[in-house]
Amino acid sequence: MSKEAVFTLKIEPELREAFMAEAAAVHRPASQIVREFMRDYVEQQQKAREYDDWFRAEVEAGLKEADDPNTVWHSHEDVVADMERQRQSFLGRIKAGE
């Protein structure tokens, strides 16, 4: 087990009293609840940072692809027309009982 450290925190007396009362109401030590809050916060921040890193990498890859002269571009109209052809084909297969 690792050594424990003391964490000093300044809070309003009303907040402390309310927090201590709620911790007592659920029969849990306030320090345990604070540790859970801290763990949750750390986990949320790490996930947010991982997502930001992933998103930036995806944007950079997209920009690199967009700048590549070998990239094939499709017009919006062509994509919509192709989707409509696929939709009609699918609806036809449904009617045919496939």
PDB file of C-alpha atoms in Angstrom:
ATOM      1  CA  MET A   1       0.000   0.000   0.000  1.00  0.00           C
ATOM      2  CA  SER A   2       1.294   3.443  -0.853  1.00  0.00           C
ATOM      3  CA  LYS A   3       1.798   6.203   1.652  1.00  0.00           C
ATOM      4  CA  GLU A   4      -1.061   8.612   2.092  1.00  0.00           C
ATOM      5  CA  ALA A   5      -0.712  12.362   1.762  1.00  0.00           C
ATOM      6  CA  VAL A   6      -2.660  15.081   3.486  1.00  0.00           C
ATOM      7  CA  PHE A   7      -4.609  17.461   1.254  1.00  0.00           C
ATOM      8  CA  THR A   8      -5.635  20.779   2.762  1.00  0.00           C
ATOM      9  CA  LEU A   9      -8.605  22.530   1.214  1.00  0.00           C
ATOM     10  CA  LYS A  10     -10.253  25.869   1.893  1.00  0.00           C
ATOM     11  CA  ILE A  11     -14.030  25.813   1.567  1.00  0.00           C
ATOM     12  CA  GLU A  12     -16.936  27.781   2.895  1.00  0.00           C
ATOM     13  CA  PRO A  13     -18.108  26.618   6.333  1.00  0.00           C
ATOM     14  CA  GLU A  14     -21.656  26.091   5.028  1.00  0.00           C
ATOM     15  CA  LEU A  15     -20.425  23.817   2.237  1.00  0.00           C
ATOM     16  CA  ARG A  16     -18.273  21.822   4.657  1.00  0.00           C
ATOM     17  CA  GLU A  17     -21.157  21.390   7.092  1.00  0.00           C
ATOM     18  CA  ALA A  18     -23.569  20.316   4.358  1.00  0.00           C
ATOM     19  CA  PHE A  19     -21.016  17.903   2.875  1.00  0.00           C
ATOM     20  CA  MET A  20     -20.202  16.358   6.243  1.00  0.00           C
ATOM     21  CA  ALA A  21     -23.905  15.960   6.991  1.00  0.00           C
ATOM     22  CA  GLU A  22     -24.524  14.186   3.679  1.00  0.00           C
ATOM     23  CA  ALA A  23     -21.511  11.916   4.173  1.00  0.00           C
ATOM     24  CA  ALA A  24     -22.795  11.015   7.648  1.00  0.00           C
ATOM     25  CA  ALA A  25     -26.273  10.380   6.252  1.00  0.00           C
ATOM     26  CA  VAL A  26     -24.893   7.660   3.976  1.00  0.00           C
ATOM     27  CA  HIS A  27     -22.511   6.356   6.659  1.00  0.00           C
ATOM     28  CA  ARG A  28     -19.378   7.037   4.628  1.00  0.00           C
ATOM     29  CA  PRO A  29     -16.225   8.892   5.591  1.00  0.00           C
ATOM     30  CA  ALA A  30     -15.979  12.278   3.915  1.00  0.00           C
ATOM     31  CA  SER A  31     -12.400  11.533   2.898  1.00  0.00           C
ATOM     32  CA  GLN A  32     -13.541   8.436   0.973  1.00  0.00           C
ATOM     33  CA  ILE A  33     -16.124  10.471  -0.928  1.00  0.00           C
ATOM     34  CA  VAL A  34     -13.566  13.178  -1.748  1.00  0.00           C
ATOM     35  CA  ARG A  35     -11.119  10.535  -3.015  1.00  0.00           C
ATOM     36  CA  GLU A  36     -13.870   9.153  -5.283  1.00  0.00           C
ATOM     37  CA  PHE A  37     -14.594  12.666  -6.568  1.00  0.00           C
ATOM     38  CA  MET A  38     -10.894  13.139  -7.277  1.00  0.00           C
ATOM     39  CA  ARG A  39     -10.573   9.785  -9.065  1.00  0.00           C
ATOM     40  CA  ASP A  40     -13.638  10.556 -11.184  1.00  0.00           C
ATOM     41  CA  TYR A  41     -12.253  13.982 -12.062  1.00  0.00           C
ATOM     42  CA  VAL A  42      -8.860  12.558 -13.036  1.00  0.00           C
ATOM     43  CA  GLU A  43     -10.525   9.874 -15.184  1.00  0.00           C
ATOM     44  CA  GLN A  44     -12.767  12.427 -16.921  1.00  0.00           C
ATOM     45  CA  GLN A  45      -9.830  14.709 -17.675  1.00  0.00           C
ATOM     46  CA  GLN A  46      -7.722  11.849 -19.022  1.00  0.00           C
ATOM     47  CA  LYS A  47     -10.550  10.665 -21.277  1.00  0.00           C
ATOM     48  CA  ALA A  48     -11.147  14.211 -22.518  1.00  0.00           C
ATOM     49  CA  ARG A  49      -7.446  14.645 -23.281  1.00  0.00           C
ATOM     50  CA  GLU A  50      -7.306  11.266 -25.077  1.00  0.00           C
ATOM     51  CA  TYR A  51     -10.336  12.225 -27.151  1.00  0.00           C
ATOM     52  CA  ASP A  52      -8.817  15.611 -28.007  1.00  0.00           C
ATOM     53  CA  ASP A  53      -5.577  13.907 -29.079  1.00  0.00           C
ATOM     54  CA  TRP A  54      -7.511  11.435 -31.231  1.00  0.00           C
ATOM     55  CA  PHE A  55      -9.655  14.201 -32.754  1.00  0.00           C
ATOM     56  CA  ARG A  56      -6.623  16.351 -33.590  1.00  0.00           C
ATOM     57  CA  ALA A  57      -4.927  13.366 -35.222  1.00  0.00           C
ATOM     58  CA  GLU A  58      -8.047  12.672 -37.305  1.00  0.00           C
ATOM     59  CA  VAL A  59      -8.257  16.317 -38.413  1.00  0.00           C
ATOM     60  CA  GLU A  60      -4.568  16.348 -39.330  1.00  0.00           C
ATOM     61  CA  ALA A  61      -4.994  13.124 -41.328  1.00  0.00           C
ATOM     62  CA  GLY A  62      -8.013  14.613 -43.112  1.00  0.00           C
ATOM     63  CA  LEU A  63      -6.151  17.799 -43.952  1.00  0.00           C
ATOM     64  CA  LYS A  64      -3.194  15.794 -45.223  1.00  0.00           C
ATOM     65  CA  GLU A  65      -5.521  13.707 -47.401  1.00  0.00           C
ATOM     66  CA  ALA A  66      -7.251  16.845 -48.682  1.00  0.00           C
ATOM     67  CA  ASP A  67      -3.885  18.316 -49.674  1.00  0.00           C
ATOM     68  CA  ASP A  68      -2.816  15.136 -51.488  1.00  0.00           C
ATOM     69  CA  PRO A  69      -3.055  15.687 -55.249  1.00  0.00           C
ATOM     70  CA  ASN A  70      -3.994  12.005 -55.693  1.00  0.00           C
ATOM     71  CA  THR A  71      -7.117  12.328 -53.571  1.00  0.00           C
ATOM     72  CA  VAL A  72     -10.296  11.588 -55.513  1.00  0.00           C
ATOM     73  CA  TRP A  73     -13.044  14.123 -54.860  1.00  0.00           C
ATOM     74  CA  HIS A  74     -16.772  13.440 -55.254  1.00  0.00           C
ATOM     75  CA  SER A  75     -19.368  16.138 -55.621  1.00  0.00           C
ATOM     76  CA  HIS A  76     -22.170  16.371 -53.103  1.00  0.00           C
ATOM     77  CA  GLU A  77     -24.688  15.812 -55.897  1.00  0.00           C
ATOM     78  CA  ASP A  78     -22.961  12.590 -56.985  1.00  0.00           C
ATOM     79  CA  VAL A  79     -22.930  11.258 -53.430  1.00  0.00           C
ATOM     80  CA  VAL A  80     -26.616  12.095 -52.919  1.00  0.00           C
ATOM     81  CA  ALA A  81     -27.535  10.482 -56.247  1.00  0.00           C
ATOM     82  CA  ASP A  82     -25.570   7.339 -55.351  1.00  0.00           C
ATOM     83  CA  MET A  83     -27.286   7.134 -51.960  1.00  0.00           C
ATOM     84  CA  GLU A  84     -30.681   7.460 -53.630  1.00  0.00           C
ATOM     85  CA  ARG A  85     -29.801   4.649 -56.072  1.00  0.00           C
ATOM     86  CA  GLN A  86     -28.803   2.459 -53.129  1.00  0.00           C
ATOM     87  CA  ARG A  87     -31.999   3.370 -51.277  1.00  0.00           C
ATOM     88  CA  GLN A  88     -34.176   2.493 -54.268  1.00  0.00           C
ATOM     89  CA  SER A  89     -32.322  -0.784 -54.733  1.00  0.00           C
ATOM     90  CA  PHE A  90     -32.837  -1.648 -51.078  1.00  0.00           C
ATOM     91  CA  LEU A  91     -36.537  -0.775 -51.214  1.00  0.00           C
ATOM     92  CA  GLY A  92     -36.898  -2.943 -54.335  1.00  0.00           C
ATOM     93  CA  ARG A  93     -35.262  -5.872 -52.539  1.00  0.00           C
ATOM     94  CA  ILE A  94     -37.605  -5.425 -49.577  1.00  0.00           C
ATOM     95  CA  LYS A  95     -40.633  -5.498 -51.887  1.00  0.00           C
ATOM     96  CA  ALA A  96     -39.259  -8.607 -53.594  1.00  0.00           C
ATOM     97  CA  GLY A  97     -38.928 -10.300 -50.194  1.00  0.00           C
ATOM     98  CA  GLU A  98     -35.183 -10.719 -50.234  1.00  0.00           C
TER      99      GLU A  98
END
